[in-house]
């Protein structure tokens, strides 16, 4: 494996530790070890300078990096072009990173306790928080990773080389991984409950074999959400703040849930993408042209996502790891769990895209071994289309009908630009062979994805892939 | 095979041929041979009496029937509880029937010529039509088949035992089957064309190996629709009447379409279902609780559809055969072709459904070898919900959002009633393992289907299937 040949556990930026201490809301990245990290503030400018410095040192073969998930390597609830990178990498480099679930607080003992990184993220006392800013969205996002030489107009290919369950850090649950499904107020089902009490939010905790030998999850228990009080003294009658640690003395656990049911695992990444250019802080919940919280269950090991770059360095982040989810993510969440992902980044410069299958791709595109998958949304670019209040409005305008229109337009254009088809050929082919599915109906900017099989094309008659 | 052991080519009702000649819009069924059939009119009452008579003669083992598709065995464009049956069968009987495409007129030479049954259906001169009534919908539906002893409240299981391409009857195209994809004005794409001239309708003719050895379709040619004149002297600037035979002297054929592309075959039945109770004539286009034009590509050989019976005898019909279609049927049609289907009918009496996996199923349900699939629509029962103008209104109210709500409600209820789950278990399970896809967006009552895998359940903890 390339991994063992050139592994680097690097402590980026460590040379300037302590030199720059400024009050910006940014954290020093800490990587490669689980011990408590020294904390320091570093300006965006300084981090970017550091990234630029690292970018100037290119090695002959791809480098390997690791980013441990902890309070210093994540941001909670947003994508931001202003976020200082945790790492700068060159095209073709590999990065292994922890993807820590934002639902771990549903069962502290099983999903937080004993893992110093996760503990540091969730740390919250009356006087301090491990991650100072949470919101406006909900996802714990590892990153961002700065891609050297990436500029607006380029396309970033993110190959998911590997994706593994992260074992519980608690010795009591050795060899197990747990996940939480929250049937929550933002779920599509929430106004469609048939039984009392309604409405209600219900958490189901799922248990998995961390070794991956058993390819299924089983429900461990469930509980109805009851009002929880956070260290700041606030009460939360519903799941209205990210990362609330549930007091299990205040909920009633129901055992023997989903007896005998073995839910097939579908490890994938719910939220992954680049920093958008339109706003400084972008809520992590609604997906868009930059990817983000697409919640497509096909974004799994062995696939590649292509994202249009809209800010220098691309600024890649990932989180919202899922053990299993069906198309639609109906009740609001998947089996939310923590995973470890290994990624390779391939930068496709704009100038080299013409004449390739990726020509004019300005939307998030997934390549699986068997298919190309385009992603449509209620709004193609809600940040630009909905004006200054876009991040509020988007949650009031959700609909699948325009998402299918957006998705079918993108698939048509992909077939015309990448597969050399006329418009009439494209529409006929996508009708007789393309499948449109409901990606999610819980993230504001609702999603539809269109799948086109690869095998039906004659490689000689379509455009080539760009040289990596 | 059961087939060879007990094959019956029967001429139902032949004993009363010529005895009853009345002016109702009904036709004598003609089965079992391709020669021209004597035509006669038979009242609904007489046909029903005949069906009842046939129902009284039950044999020990299931019978086998065949219905050749011709002008006497089909109705064009509607489901009707008033339609005289072409055949009466008992539960467990088998029926092989031709499913003749309503798009054969797009290429008379390849899809009509040389097949006496199809010729008789499309026959249209200034003085007469092979099938007198066409509309208000578009599908050529073979049937109806009267199921002995079926009563409202029962559930009819229709097993698709086999599904085969019907070879062209034209010796010039021996060994081939052809299909038509019409990118038509009712397509979802129609208002989203990027190139001129727009709008436009485009027909693409696909060619297949009738033996089924080559499991793909290739485009033969395409043409833009131009105004066509029918034998009644009317002009059709768009595809506004079913079964127009295109004058190929008036269109320009484009060759070398979709070069090198091999579209995977997915033989399935677009429209299949029972007569609804709500109206005498029901447009064949919008699907509903009775099934009908669901256009679900999963309705294929080896699967079973379950339909709630709402009229005596159930009155099963089928048509709209498809060689391939993707989820959504985006441009308005599939690869529309003619198939031969072999069905077995299993009648599940209402009294025997309690305590089984089919308990309270009052919607169209599909069982595949791997999964259960429920079907949701913009309106669960548009005929009842939209009042007297339901059959017009439905085309103005199409949306996927309520279709997902309907579908998820049905899937929840299926999991609660059939799989013994609580509501909380049902919503969690369908979220983490159930896939919701877009069935079609071209039939007025738009469709979403929800797929739940079978293998994850422990058979001991779910309800049993009813005894057939």
mmCIF file of N, CA, C and O in Angstrom, chain B residues 222-310:
data_model
loop_
_atom_site.group_PDB
_atom_site.id
_atom_site.type_symbol
_atom_site.label_atom_id
_atom_site.label_comp_id
_atom_site.label_asym_id
_atom_site.label_seq_id
_atom_site.Cartn_x
_atom_site.Cartn_y
_atom_site.Cartn_z
ATOM 1 N N UNK B 222 -34.465 8.276 -35.293
ATOM 2 C CA UNK B 222 -35.431 9.140 -34.605
ATOM 3 C C UNK B 222 -36.047 10.120 -35.601
ATOM 4 O O UNK B 222 -35.535 10.297 -36.716
ATOM 5 N N UNK B 223 -37.143 10.704 -35.221
ATOM 6 C CA UNK B 223 -37.717 11.768 -36.060
ATOM 7 C C UNK B 223 -38.488 12.743 -35.191
ATOM 8 O O UNK B 223 -39.011 12.377 -34.139
ATOM 9 N N UNK B 224 -38.494 13.979 -35.649
ATOM 10 C CA UNK B 224 -39.315 14.996 -34.996
ATOM 11 C C UNK B 224 -40.746 14.839 -35.501
ATOM 12 O O UNK B 224 -40.987 14.638 -36.690
ATOM 13 N N UNK B 225 -41.668 14.891 -34.558
ATOM 14 C CA UNK B 225 -43.085 14.772 -34.925
ATOM 15 C C UNK B 225 -43.503 15.935 -35.814
ATOM 16 O O UNK B 225 -43.161 17.088 -35.532
ATOM 17 N N UNK B 226 -44.198 15.614 -36.876
ATOM 18 C CA UNK B 226 -44.795 16.655 -37.719
ATOM 19 C C UNK B 226 -46.292 16.385 -37.785
ATOM 20 O O UNK B 226 -46.743 15.302 -37.430
ATOM 21 N N UNK B 227 -47.026 17.363 -38.214
ATOM 22 C CA UNK B 227 -48.486 17.220 -38.202
ATOM 23 C C UNK B 227 -48.915 15.996 -39.019
ATOM 24 O O UNK B 227 -48.499 15.818 -40.164
ATOM 25 N N UNK B 228 -49.752 15.173 -38.410
ATOM 26 C CA UNK B 228 -50.230 13.947 -39.053
ATOM 27 C C UNK B 228 -51.742 14.021 -39.212
ATOM 28 O O UNK B 228 -52.441 14.560 -38.352
ATOM 29 N N UNK B 229 -52.215 13.489 -40.312
ATOM 30 C CA UNK B 229 -53.662 13.495 -40.555
ATOM 31 C C UNK B 229 -54.205 12.074 -40.391
ATOM 32 O O UNK B 229 -53.673 11.132 -40.975
ATOM 33 N N UNK B 230 -55.250 11.939 -39.590
ATOM 34 C CA UNK B 230 -55.852 10.629 -39.364
ATOM 35 C C UNK B 230 -56.989 10.389 -40.362
ATOM 36 O O UNK B 230 -57.456 11.341 -41.006
ATOM 37 N N UNK B 231 -57.435 9.145 -40.500
ATOM 38 C CA UNK B 231 -58.470 8.819 -41.506
ATOM 39 C C UNK B 231 -59.774 9.598 -41.351
ATOM 40 O O UNK B 231 -60.559 9.676 -42.296
ATOM 41 N N UNK B 232 -60.003 10.176 -40.192
ATOM 42 C CA UNK B 232 -61.205 11.000 -40.017
ATOM 43 C C UNK B 232 -60.985 12.424 -40.524
ATOM 44 O O UNK B 232 -61.839 13.293 -40.352
ATOM 45 N N UNK B 233 -59.822 12.680 -41.116
ATOM 46 C CA UNK B 233 -59.533 13.985 -41.701
ATOM 47 C C UNK B 233 -58.963 15.002 -40.729
ATOM 48 O O UNK B 233 -58.643 16.122 -41.124
ATOM 49 N N UNK B 234 -58.796 14.589 -39.482
ATOM 50 C CA UNK B 234 -58.283 15.546 -38.505
ATOM 51 C C UNK B 234 -56.755 15.619 -38.543
ATOM 52 O O UNK B 234 -56.075 14.616 -38.759
ATOM 53 N N UNK B 235 -56.252 16.838 -38.269
ATOM 54 C CA UNK B 235 -54.795 17.040 -38.209
ATOM 55 C C UNK B 235 -54.330 16.962 -36.770
ATOM 56 O O UNK B 235 -55.020 17.426 -35.863
ATOM 57 N N UNK B 236 -53.145 16.410 -36.585
ATOM 58 C CA UNK B 236 -52.593 16.251 -35.239
ATOM 59 C C UNK B 236 -51.183 16.843 -35.204
ATOM 60 O O UNK B 236 -50.200 16.171 -35.507
ATOM 61 N N UNK B 237 -51.114 18.118 -34.837
ATOM 62 C CA UNK B 237 -49.825 18.816 -34.789
ATOM 63 C C UNK B 237 -48.958 18.269 -33.659
ATOM 64 O O UNK B 237 -47.731 18.368 -33.694
ATOM 65 N N UNK B 238 -49.610 17.734 -32.649
ATOM 66 C CA UNK B 238 -48.882 17.054 -31.566
ATOM 67 C C UNK B 238 -49.510 15.671 -31.372
ATOM 68 O O UNK B 238 -50.518 15.335 -32.000
ATOM 69 N N UNK B 239 -48.920 14.915 -30.476
ATOM 70 C CA UNK B 239 -49.409 13.549 -30.235
ATOM 71 C C UNK B 239 -50.624 13.643 -29.314
ATOM 72 O O UNK B 239 -50.552 13.407 -28.114
ATOM 73 N N UNK B 240 -51.762 14.007 -29.918
ATOM 74 C CA UNK B 240 -52.944 14.325 -29.120
ATOM 75 C C UNK B 240 -54.065 13.307 -29.278
ATOM 76 O O UNK B 240 -55.192 13.563 -28.856
ATOM 77 N N UNK B 241 -53.758 12.191 -29.901
ATOM 78 C CA UNK B 241 -54.769 11.137 -30.045
ATOM 79 C C UNK B 241 -54.028 9.792 -30.048
ATOM 80 O O UNK B 241 -52.953 9.686 -30.634
ATOM 81 N N UNK B 242 -54.601 8.787 -29.384
ATOM 82 C CA UNK B 242 -53.857 7.523 -29.301
ATOM 83 C C UNK B 242 -53.874 6.744 -30.613
ATOM 84 O O UNK B 242 -54.896 6.664 -31.288
ATOM 85 N N UNK B 243 -52.717 6.189 -30.930
ATOM 86 C CA UNK B 243 -52.637 5.255 -32.047
ATOM 87 C C UNK B 243 -52.574 5.870 -33.426
ATOM 88 O O UNK B 243 -52.886 5.216 -34.416
ATOM 89 N N UNK B 244 -52.137 7.118 -33.509
ATOM 90 C CA UNK B 244 -51.942 7.723 -34.833
ATOM 91 C C UNK B 244 -50.853 6.949 -35.572
ATOM 92 O O UNK B 244 -49.782 6.691 -35.018
ATOM 93 N N UNK B 245 -51.169 6.561 -36.810
ATOM 94 C CA UNK B 245 -50.148 5.884 -37.610
ATOM 95 C C UNK B 245 -49.378 6.949 -38.383
ATOM 96 O O UNK B 245 -49.946 7.686 -39.191
ATOM 97 N N UNK B 246 -48.095 7.051 -38.097
ATOM 98 C CA UNK B 246 -47.269 8.122 -38.662
ATOM 99 C C UNK B 246 -46.990 7.874 -40.139
ATOM 100 O O UNK B 246 -46.582 6.771 -40.530
ATOM 101 N N UNK B 247 -47.212 8.874 -40.920
ATOM 102 C CA UNK B 247 -46.854 8.833 -42.340
ATOM 103 C C UNK B 247 -45.372 9.177 -42.455
ATOM 104 O O UNK B 247 -44.977 10.325 -42.245
ATOM 105 N N UNK B 248 -44.559 8.195 -42.762
ATOM 106 C CA UNK B 248 -43.110 8.420 -42.781
ATOM 107 C C UNK B 248 -42.648 9.235 -43.991
ATOM 108 O O UNK B 248 -41.477 9.602 -44.063
ATOM 109 N N UNK B 249 -43.582 9.518 -44.894
ATOM 110 C CA UNK B 249 -43.264 10.472 -45.955
ATOM 111 C C UNK B 249 -43.275 11.909 -45.438
ATOM 112 O O UNK B 249 -42.774 12.815 -46.098
ATOM 113 N N UNK B 250 -43.837 12.065 -44.251
ATOM 114 C CA UNK B 250 -43.966 13.427 -43.696
ATOM 115 C C UNK B 250 -42.971 13.721 -42.576
ATOM 116 O O UNK B 250 -43.027 14.791 -41.969
ATOM 117 N N UNK B 251 -42.138 12.773 -42.246
ATOM 118 C CA UNK B 251 -41.141 13.031 -41.201
ATOM 119 C C UNK B 251 -39.746 12.755 -41.753
ATOM 120 O O UNK B 251 -39.588 12.019 -42.722
ATOM 121 N N UNK B 252 -38.762 13.358 -41.106
ATOM 122 C CA UNK B 252 -37.381 13.170 -41.557
ATOM 123 C C UNK B 252 -36.662 12.270 -40.571
ATOM 124 O O UNK B 252 -36.484 12.638 -39.399
ATOM 125 N N UNK B 253 -36.270 11.105 -41.031
ATOM 126 C CA UNK B 253 -35.620 10.166 -40.126
ATOM 127 C C UNK B 253 -34.146 10.524 -39.928
ATOM 128 O O UNK B 253 -33.426 10.752 -40.893
ATOM 129 N N UNK B 254 -33.732 10.579 -38.677
ATOM 130 C CA UNK B 254 -32.320 10.804 -38.367
ATOM 131 C C UNK B 254 -31.701 9.464 -38.000
ATOM 132 O O UNK B 254 -32.175 8.786 -37.081
ATOM 133 N N UNK B 255 -30.682 9.073 -38.752
ATOM 134 C CA UNK B 255 -30.020 7.794 -38.463
ATOM 135 C C UNK B 255 -28.833 8.041 -37.523
ATOM 136 O O UNK B 255 -28.549 9.169 -37.129
ATOM 137 N N UNK B 256 -28.151 6.984 -37.176
ATOM 138 C CA UNK B 256 -26.970 7.092 -36.299
ATOM 139 C C UNK B 256 -27.285 7.820 -34.991
ATOM 140 O O UNK B 256 -26.576 8.725 -34.563
ATOM 141 N N UNK B 257 -28.368 7.413 -34.383
ATOM 142 C CA UNK B 257 -28.779 7.985 -33.103
ATOM 143 C C UNK B 257 -28.205 7.136 -31.968
ATOM 144 O O UNK B 257 -28.176 5.913 -32.061
ATOM 145 N N UNK B 258 -27.728 7.784 -30.925
ATOM 146 C CA UNK B 258 -27.184 7.094 -29.745
ATOM 147 C C UNK B 258 -26.183 6.007 -30.156
ATOM 148 O O UNK B 258 -26.232 4.862 -29.700
ATOM 149 N N UNK B 259 -25.268 6.434 -31.001
ATOM 150 C CA UNK B 259 -24.255 5.515 -31.525
ATOM 151 C C UNK B 259 -23.510 4.758 -30.433
ATOM 152 O O UNK B 259 -22.970 5.359 -29.510
ATOM 153 N N UNK B 260 -23.504 3.469 -30.560
ATOM 154 C CA UNK B 260 -22.701 2.653 -29.643
ATOM 155 C C UNK B 260 -23.329 2.451 -28.282
ATOM 156 O O UNK B 260 -22.769 1.758 -27.434
ATOM 157 N N UNK B 261 -24.493 3.028 -28.052
ATOM 158 C CA UNK B 261 -25.129 2.901 -26.734
ATOM 159 C C UNK B 261 -26.022 1.663 -26.705
ATOM 160 O O UNK B 261 -26.857 1.463 -27.591
ATOM 161 N N UNK B 262 -25.829 0.848 -25.690
ATOM 162 C CA UNK B 262 -26.650 -0.355 -25.509
ATOM 163 C C UNK B 262 -27.481 -0.181 -24.240
ATOM 164 O O UNK B 262 -26.973 -0.282 -23.131
ATOM 165 N N UNK B 263 -28.753 0.089 -24.451
ATOM 166 C CA UNK B 263 -29.646 0.340 -23.313
ATOM 167 C C UNK B 263 -30.039 -0.996 -22.677
ATOM 168 O O UNK B 263 -30.629 -1.843 -23.347
ATOM 169 N N UNK B 264 -29.724 -1.186 -21.394
ATOM 170 C CA UNK B 264 -30.087 -2.464 -20.755
ATOM 171 C C UNK B 264 -31.602 -2.681 -20.767
ATOM 172 O O UNK B 264 -32.362 -1.763 -20.456
ATOM 173 N N UNK B 265 -32.023 -3.878 -21.140
ATOM 174 C CA UNK B 265 -33.457 -4.188 -21.128
ATOM 175 C C UNK B 265 -33.954 -4.333 -19.694
ATOM 176 O O UNK B 265 -33.238 -4.812 -18.814
ATOM 177 N N UNK B 266 -35.156 -3.877 -19.492
ATOM 178 C CA UNK B 266 -35.862 -4.029 -18.214
ATOM 179 C C UNK B 266 -37.327 -4.284 -18.573
ATOM 180 O O UNK B 266 -38.159 -3.386 -18.436
ATOM 181 N N UNK B 267 -37.634 -5.456 -19.066
ATOM 182 C CA UNK B 267 -39.013 -5.720 -19.487
ATOM 183 C C UNK B 267 -39.953 -5.581 -18.294
ATOM 184 O O UNK B 267 -39.736 -6.193 -17.252
ATOM 185 N N UNK B 268 -40.971 -4.799 -18.448
ATOM 186 C CA UNK B 268 -41.943 -4.643 -17.372
ATOM 187 C C UNK B 268 -43.270 -4.139 -17.936
ATOM 188 O O UNK B 268 -43.366 -3.798 -19.114
ATOM 189 N N UNK B 269 -44.251 -4.105 -17.081
ATOM 190 C CA UNK B 269 -45.594 -3.726 -17.508
ATOM 191 C C UNK B 269 -45.946 -2.370 -16.935
ATOM 192 O O UNK B 269 -45.950 -2.173 -15.721
ATOM 193 N N UNK B 270 -46.215 -1.416 -17.827
ATOM 194 C CA UNK B 270 -46.499 -0.056 -17.376
ATOM 195 C C UNK B 270 -47.868 0.085 -16.742
ATOM 196 O O UNK B 270 -48.008 0.723 -15.697
ATOM 197 N N UNK B 271 -48.866 -0.493 -17.376
ATOM 198 C CA UNK B 271 -50.245 -0.320 -16.895
ATOM 199 C C UNK B 271 -50.894 -1.682 -16.677
ATOM 200 O O UNK B 271 -50.993 -2.484 -17.609
ATOM 201 N N UNK B 272 -51.323 -1.912 -15.469
ATOM 202 C CA UNK B 272 -51.907 -3.205 -15.112
ATOM 203 C C UNK B 272 -52.700 -2.955 -13.845
ATOM 204 O O UNK B 272 -52.226 -2.290 -12.931
ATOM 205 N N UNK B 273 -53.915 -3.437 -13.801
ATOM 206 C CA UNK B 273 -54.680 -3.211 -12.589
ATOM 207 C C UNK B 273 -56.116 -3.659 -12.730
ATOM 208 O O UNK B 273 -56.472 -4.382 -13.672
ATOM 209 N N UNK B 274 -56.915 -3.217 -11.788
ATOM 210 C CA UNK B 274 -58.302 -3.648 -11.704
ATOM 211 C C UNK B 274 -59.227 -2.480 -12.023
ATOM 212 O O UNK B 274 -58.823 -1.311 -11.966
ATOM 213 N N UNK B 275 -60.479 -2.796 -12.331
ATOM 214 C CA UNK B 275 -61.452 -1.727 -12.586
ATOM 215 C C UNK B 275 -61.790 -1.031 -11.272
ATOM 216 O O UNK B 275 -62.109 -1.690 -10.284
ATOM 217 N N UNK B 276 -61.697 0.312 -11.262
ATOM 218 C CA UNK B 276 -62.073 1.047 -10.045
ATOM 219 C C UNK B 276 -63.600 1.137 -9.947
ATOM 220 O O UNK B 276 -64.298 1.097 -10.963
ATOM 221 N N UNK B 277 -64.074 1.296 -8.737
ATOM 222 C CA UNK B 277 -65.522 1.343 -8.542
ATOM 223 C C UNK B 277 -66.110 2.742 -8.746
ATOM 224 O O UNK B 277 -67.308 2.899 -8.912
ATOM 225 N N UNK B 278 -65.239 3.774 -8.733
ATOM 226 C CA UNK B 278 -65.747 5.147 -8.618
ATOM 227 C C UNK B 278 -66.423 5.709 -9.862
ATOM 228 O O UNK B 278 -67.221 6.638 -9.771
ATOM 229 N N UNK B 279 -66.058 5.218 -11.034
ATOM 230 C CA UNK B 279 -66.632 5.783 -12.268
ATOM 231 C C UNK B 279 -66.771 4.677 -13.304
ATOM 232 O O UNK B 279 -66.071 3.662 -13.241
ATOM 233 N N UNK B 280 -67.681 4.884 -14.243
ATOM 234 C CA UNK B 280 -67.895 3.858 -15.271
ATOM 235 C C UNK B 280 -66.707 3.765 -16.222
ATOM 236 O O UNK B 280 -66.287 2.682 -16.609
ATOM 237 N N UNK B 281 -66.219 4.912 -16.623
ATOM 238 C CA UNK B 281 -65.070 4.959 -17.531
ATOM 239 C C UNK B 281 -63.964 5.726 -16.814
ATOM 240 O O UNK B 281 -64.156 6.885 -16.445
ATOM 241 N N UNK B 282 -62.839 5.079 -16.620
ATOM 242 C CA UNK B 282 -61.732 5.728 -15.924
ATOM 243 C C UNK B 282 -60.552 5.825 -16.888
ATOM 244 O O UNK B 282 -60.049 4.818 -17.387
ATOM 245 N N UNK B 283 -60.140 7.064 -17.148
ATOM 246 C CA UNK B 283 -58.973 7.355 -18.000
ATOM 247 C C UNK B 283 -57.824 6.436 -17.604
ATOM 248 O O UNK B 283 -57.490 6.313 -16.421
ATOM 249 N N UNK B 284 -57.215 5.803 -18.586
ATOM 250 C CA UNK B 284 -56.159 4.826 -18.275
ATOM 251 C C UNK B 284 -54.857 5.472 -17.817
ATOM 252 O O UNK B 284 -53.939 4.775 -17.377
ATOM 253 N N UNK B 285 -54.746 6.785 -17.911
ATOM 254 C CA UNK B 285 -53.439 7.413 -17.641
ATOM 255 C C UNK B 285 -53.109 7.551 -16.155
ATOM 256 O O UNK B 285 -52.053 7.082 -15.716
ATOM 257 N N UNK B 286 -53.961 8.179 -15.326
ATOM 258 C CA UNK B 286 -53.520 8.333 -13.929
ATOM 259 C C UNK B 286 -53.659 7.030 -13.139
ATOM 260 O O UNK B 286 -54.719 6.413 -13.149
ATOM 261 N N UNK B 287 -52.608 6.632 -12.445
ATOM 262 C CA UNK B 287 -52.714 5.435 -11.607
ATOM 263 C C UNK B 287 -53.437 5.759 -10.302
ATOM 264 O O UNK B 287 -53.680 6.922 -9.981
ATOM 265 N N UNK B 288 -53.791 4.723 -9.559
ATOM 266 C CA UNK B 288 -54.477 4.936 -8.277
ATOM 267 C C UNK B 288 -54.453 3.685 -7.430
ATOM 268 O O UNK B 288 -53.644 2.777 -7.675
ATOM 269 N N UNK B 289 -55.359 3.632 -6.485
ATOM 270 C CA UNK B 289 -55.392 2.499 -5.555
ATOM 271 C C UNK B 289 -55.602 1.175 -6.279
ATOM 272 O O UNK B 289 -55.234 0.109 -5.787
ATOM 273 N N UNK B 290 -56.180 1.250 -7.457
ATOM 274 C CA UNK B 290 -56.481 0.069 -8.269
ATOM 275 C C UNK B 290 -55.294 -0.346 -9.135
ATOM 276 O O UNK B 290 -55.403 -1.256 -9.947
ATOM 277 N N UNK B 291 -54.174 0.313 -8.950
ATOM 278 C CA UNK B 291 -53.022 0.062 -9.811
ATOM 279 C C UNK B 291 -53.131 0.927 -11.034
ATOM 280 O O UNK B 291 -53.081 2.147 -10.952
ATOM 281 N N UNK B 292 -53.306 0.286 -12.179
ATOM 282 C CA UNK B 292 -53.398 1.059 -13.411
ATOM 283 C C UNK B 292 -52.012 1.422 -13.910
ATOM 284 O O UNK B 292 -51.050 0.659 -13.741
ATOM 285 N N UNK B 293 -51.923 2.604 -14.460
ATOM 286 C CA UNK B 293 -50.709 3.012 -15.167
ATOM 287 C C UNK B 293 -49.611 3.481 -14.204
ATOM 288 O O UNK B 293 -49.172 4.618 -14.246
ATOM 289 N N UNK B 294 -49.181 2.578 -13.356
ATOM 290 C CA UNK B 294 -48.190 2.957 -12.343
ATOM 291 C C UNK B 294 -46.824 3.233 -12.955
ATOM 292 O O UNK B 294 -46.031 3.978 -12.414
ATOM 293 N N UNK B 295 -46.518 2.563 -14.074
ATOM 294 C CA UNK B 295 -45.233 2.785 -14.738
ATOM 295 C C UNK B 295 -44.055 2.554 -13.806
ATOM 296 O O UNK B 295 -43.061 3.300 -13.835
ATOM 297 N N UNK B 296 -44.168 1.522 -12.991
ATOM 298 C CA UNK B 296 -43.041 1.159 -12.134
ATOM 299 C C UNK B 296 -42.215 0.091 -12.839
ATOM 300 O O UNK B 296 -42.702 -1.007 -13.107
ATOM 301 N N UNK B 297 -40.980 0.390 -13.107
ATOM 302 C CA UNK B 297 -40.126 -0.515 -13.861
ATOM 303 C C UNK B 297 -39.840 -1.828 -13.134
ATOM 304 O O UNK B 297 -39.311 -2.772 -13.716
ATOM 305 N N UNK B 298 -40.183 -1.888 -11.865
ATOM 306 C CA UNK B 298 -39.964 -3.124 -11.108
ATOM 307 C C UNK B 298 -41.069 -4.155 -11.327
ATOM 308 O O UNK B 298 -40.943 -5.283 -10.850
ATOM 309 N N UNK B 299 -42.149 -3.776 -11.985
ATOM 310 C CA UNK B 299 -43.263 -4.721 -12.203
ATOM 311 C C UNK B 299 -42.863 -5.643 -13.365
ATOM 312 O O UNK B 299 -43.251 -5.454 -14.510
ATOM 313 N N UNK B 300 -42.065 -6.629 -13.039
ATOM 314 C CA UNK B 300 -41.384 -7.452 -14.036
ATOM 315 C C UNK B 300 -41.635 -8.931 -13.772
ATOM 316 O O UNK B 300 -42.288 -9.297 -12.791
ATOM 317 N N UNK B 301 -41.105 -9.776 -14.640
ATOM 318 C CA UNK B 301 -41.249 -11.223 -14.450
ATOM 319 C C UNK B 301 -40.659 -11.634 -13.106
ATOM 320 O O UNK B 301 -39.611 -11.122 -12.690
ATOM 321 N N UNK B 302 -41.351 -12.535 -12.431
ATOM 322 C CA UNK B 302 -40.862 -12.998 -11.139
ATOM 323 C C UNK B 302 -41.375 -12.197 -9.961
ATOM 324 O O UNK B 302 -41.027 -12.482 -8.814
ATOM 325 N N UNK B 303 -42.187 -11.191 -10.237
ATOM 326 C CA UNK B 303 -42.750 -10.377 -9.156
ATOM 327 C C UNK B 303 -44.261 -10.620 -9.055
ATOM 328 O O UNK B 303 -44.866 -11.205 -9.957
ATOM 329 N N UNK B 304 -44.839 -10.160 -7.955
ATOM 330 C CA UNK B 304 -46.293 -10.226 -7.778
ATOM 331 C C UNK B 304 -46.819 -8.849 -7.418
ATOM 332 O O UNK B 304 -46.262 -8.180 -6.560
ATOM 333 N N UNK B 305 -47.894 -8.470 -8.074
ATOM 334 C CA UNK B 305 -48.619 -7.265 -7.655
ATOM 335 C C UNK B 305 -49.842 -7.693 -6.849
ATOM 336 O O UNK B 305 -50.506 -8.671 -7.186
ATOM 337 N N UNK B 306 -50.120 -6.938 -5.801
ATOM 338 C CA UNK B 306 -51.339 -7.141 -5.014
ATOM 339 C C UNK B 306 -52.218 -5.912 -5.196
ATOM 340 O O UNK B 306 -51.748 -4.782 -5.014
ATOM 341 N N UNK B 307 -53.481 -6.148 -5.560
ATOM 342 C CA UNK B 307 -54.413 -5.043 -5.779
ATOM 343 C C UNK B 307 -55.665 -5.232 -4.928
ATOM 344 O O UNK B 307 -56.218 -6.338 -4.904
ATOM 345 N N UNK B 308 -56.148 -4.163 -4.307
ATOM 346 C CA UNK B 308 -57.448 -4.281 -3.639
ATOM 347 C C UNK B 308 -58.565 -4.386 -4.688
ATOM 348 O O UNK B 308 -58.580 -3.644 -5.669
ATOM 349 N N UNK B 309 -59.461 -5.320 -4.454
ATOM 350 C CA UNK B 309 -60.592 -5.519 -5.368
ATOM 351 C C UNK B 309 -61.701 -4.553 -4.972
ATOM 352 O O UNK B 309 -62.059 -4.474 -3.792
ATOM 353 N N UNK B 310 -62.230 -3.818 -5.943
ATOM 354 C CA UNK B 310 -63.318 -2.896 -5.585
ATOM 355 C C UNK B 310 -64.607 -3.167 -6.343
ATOM 356 O O UNK B 310 -65.619 -2.528 -6.060
#
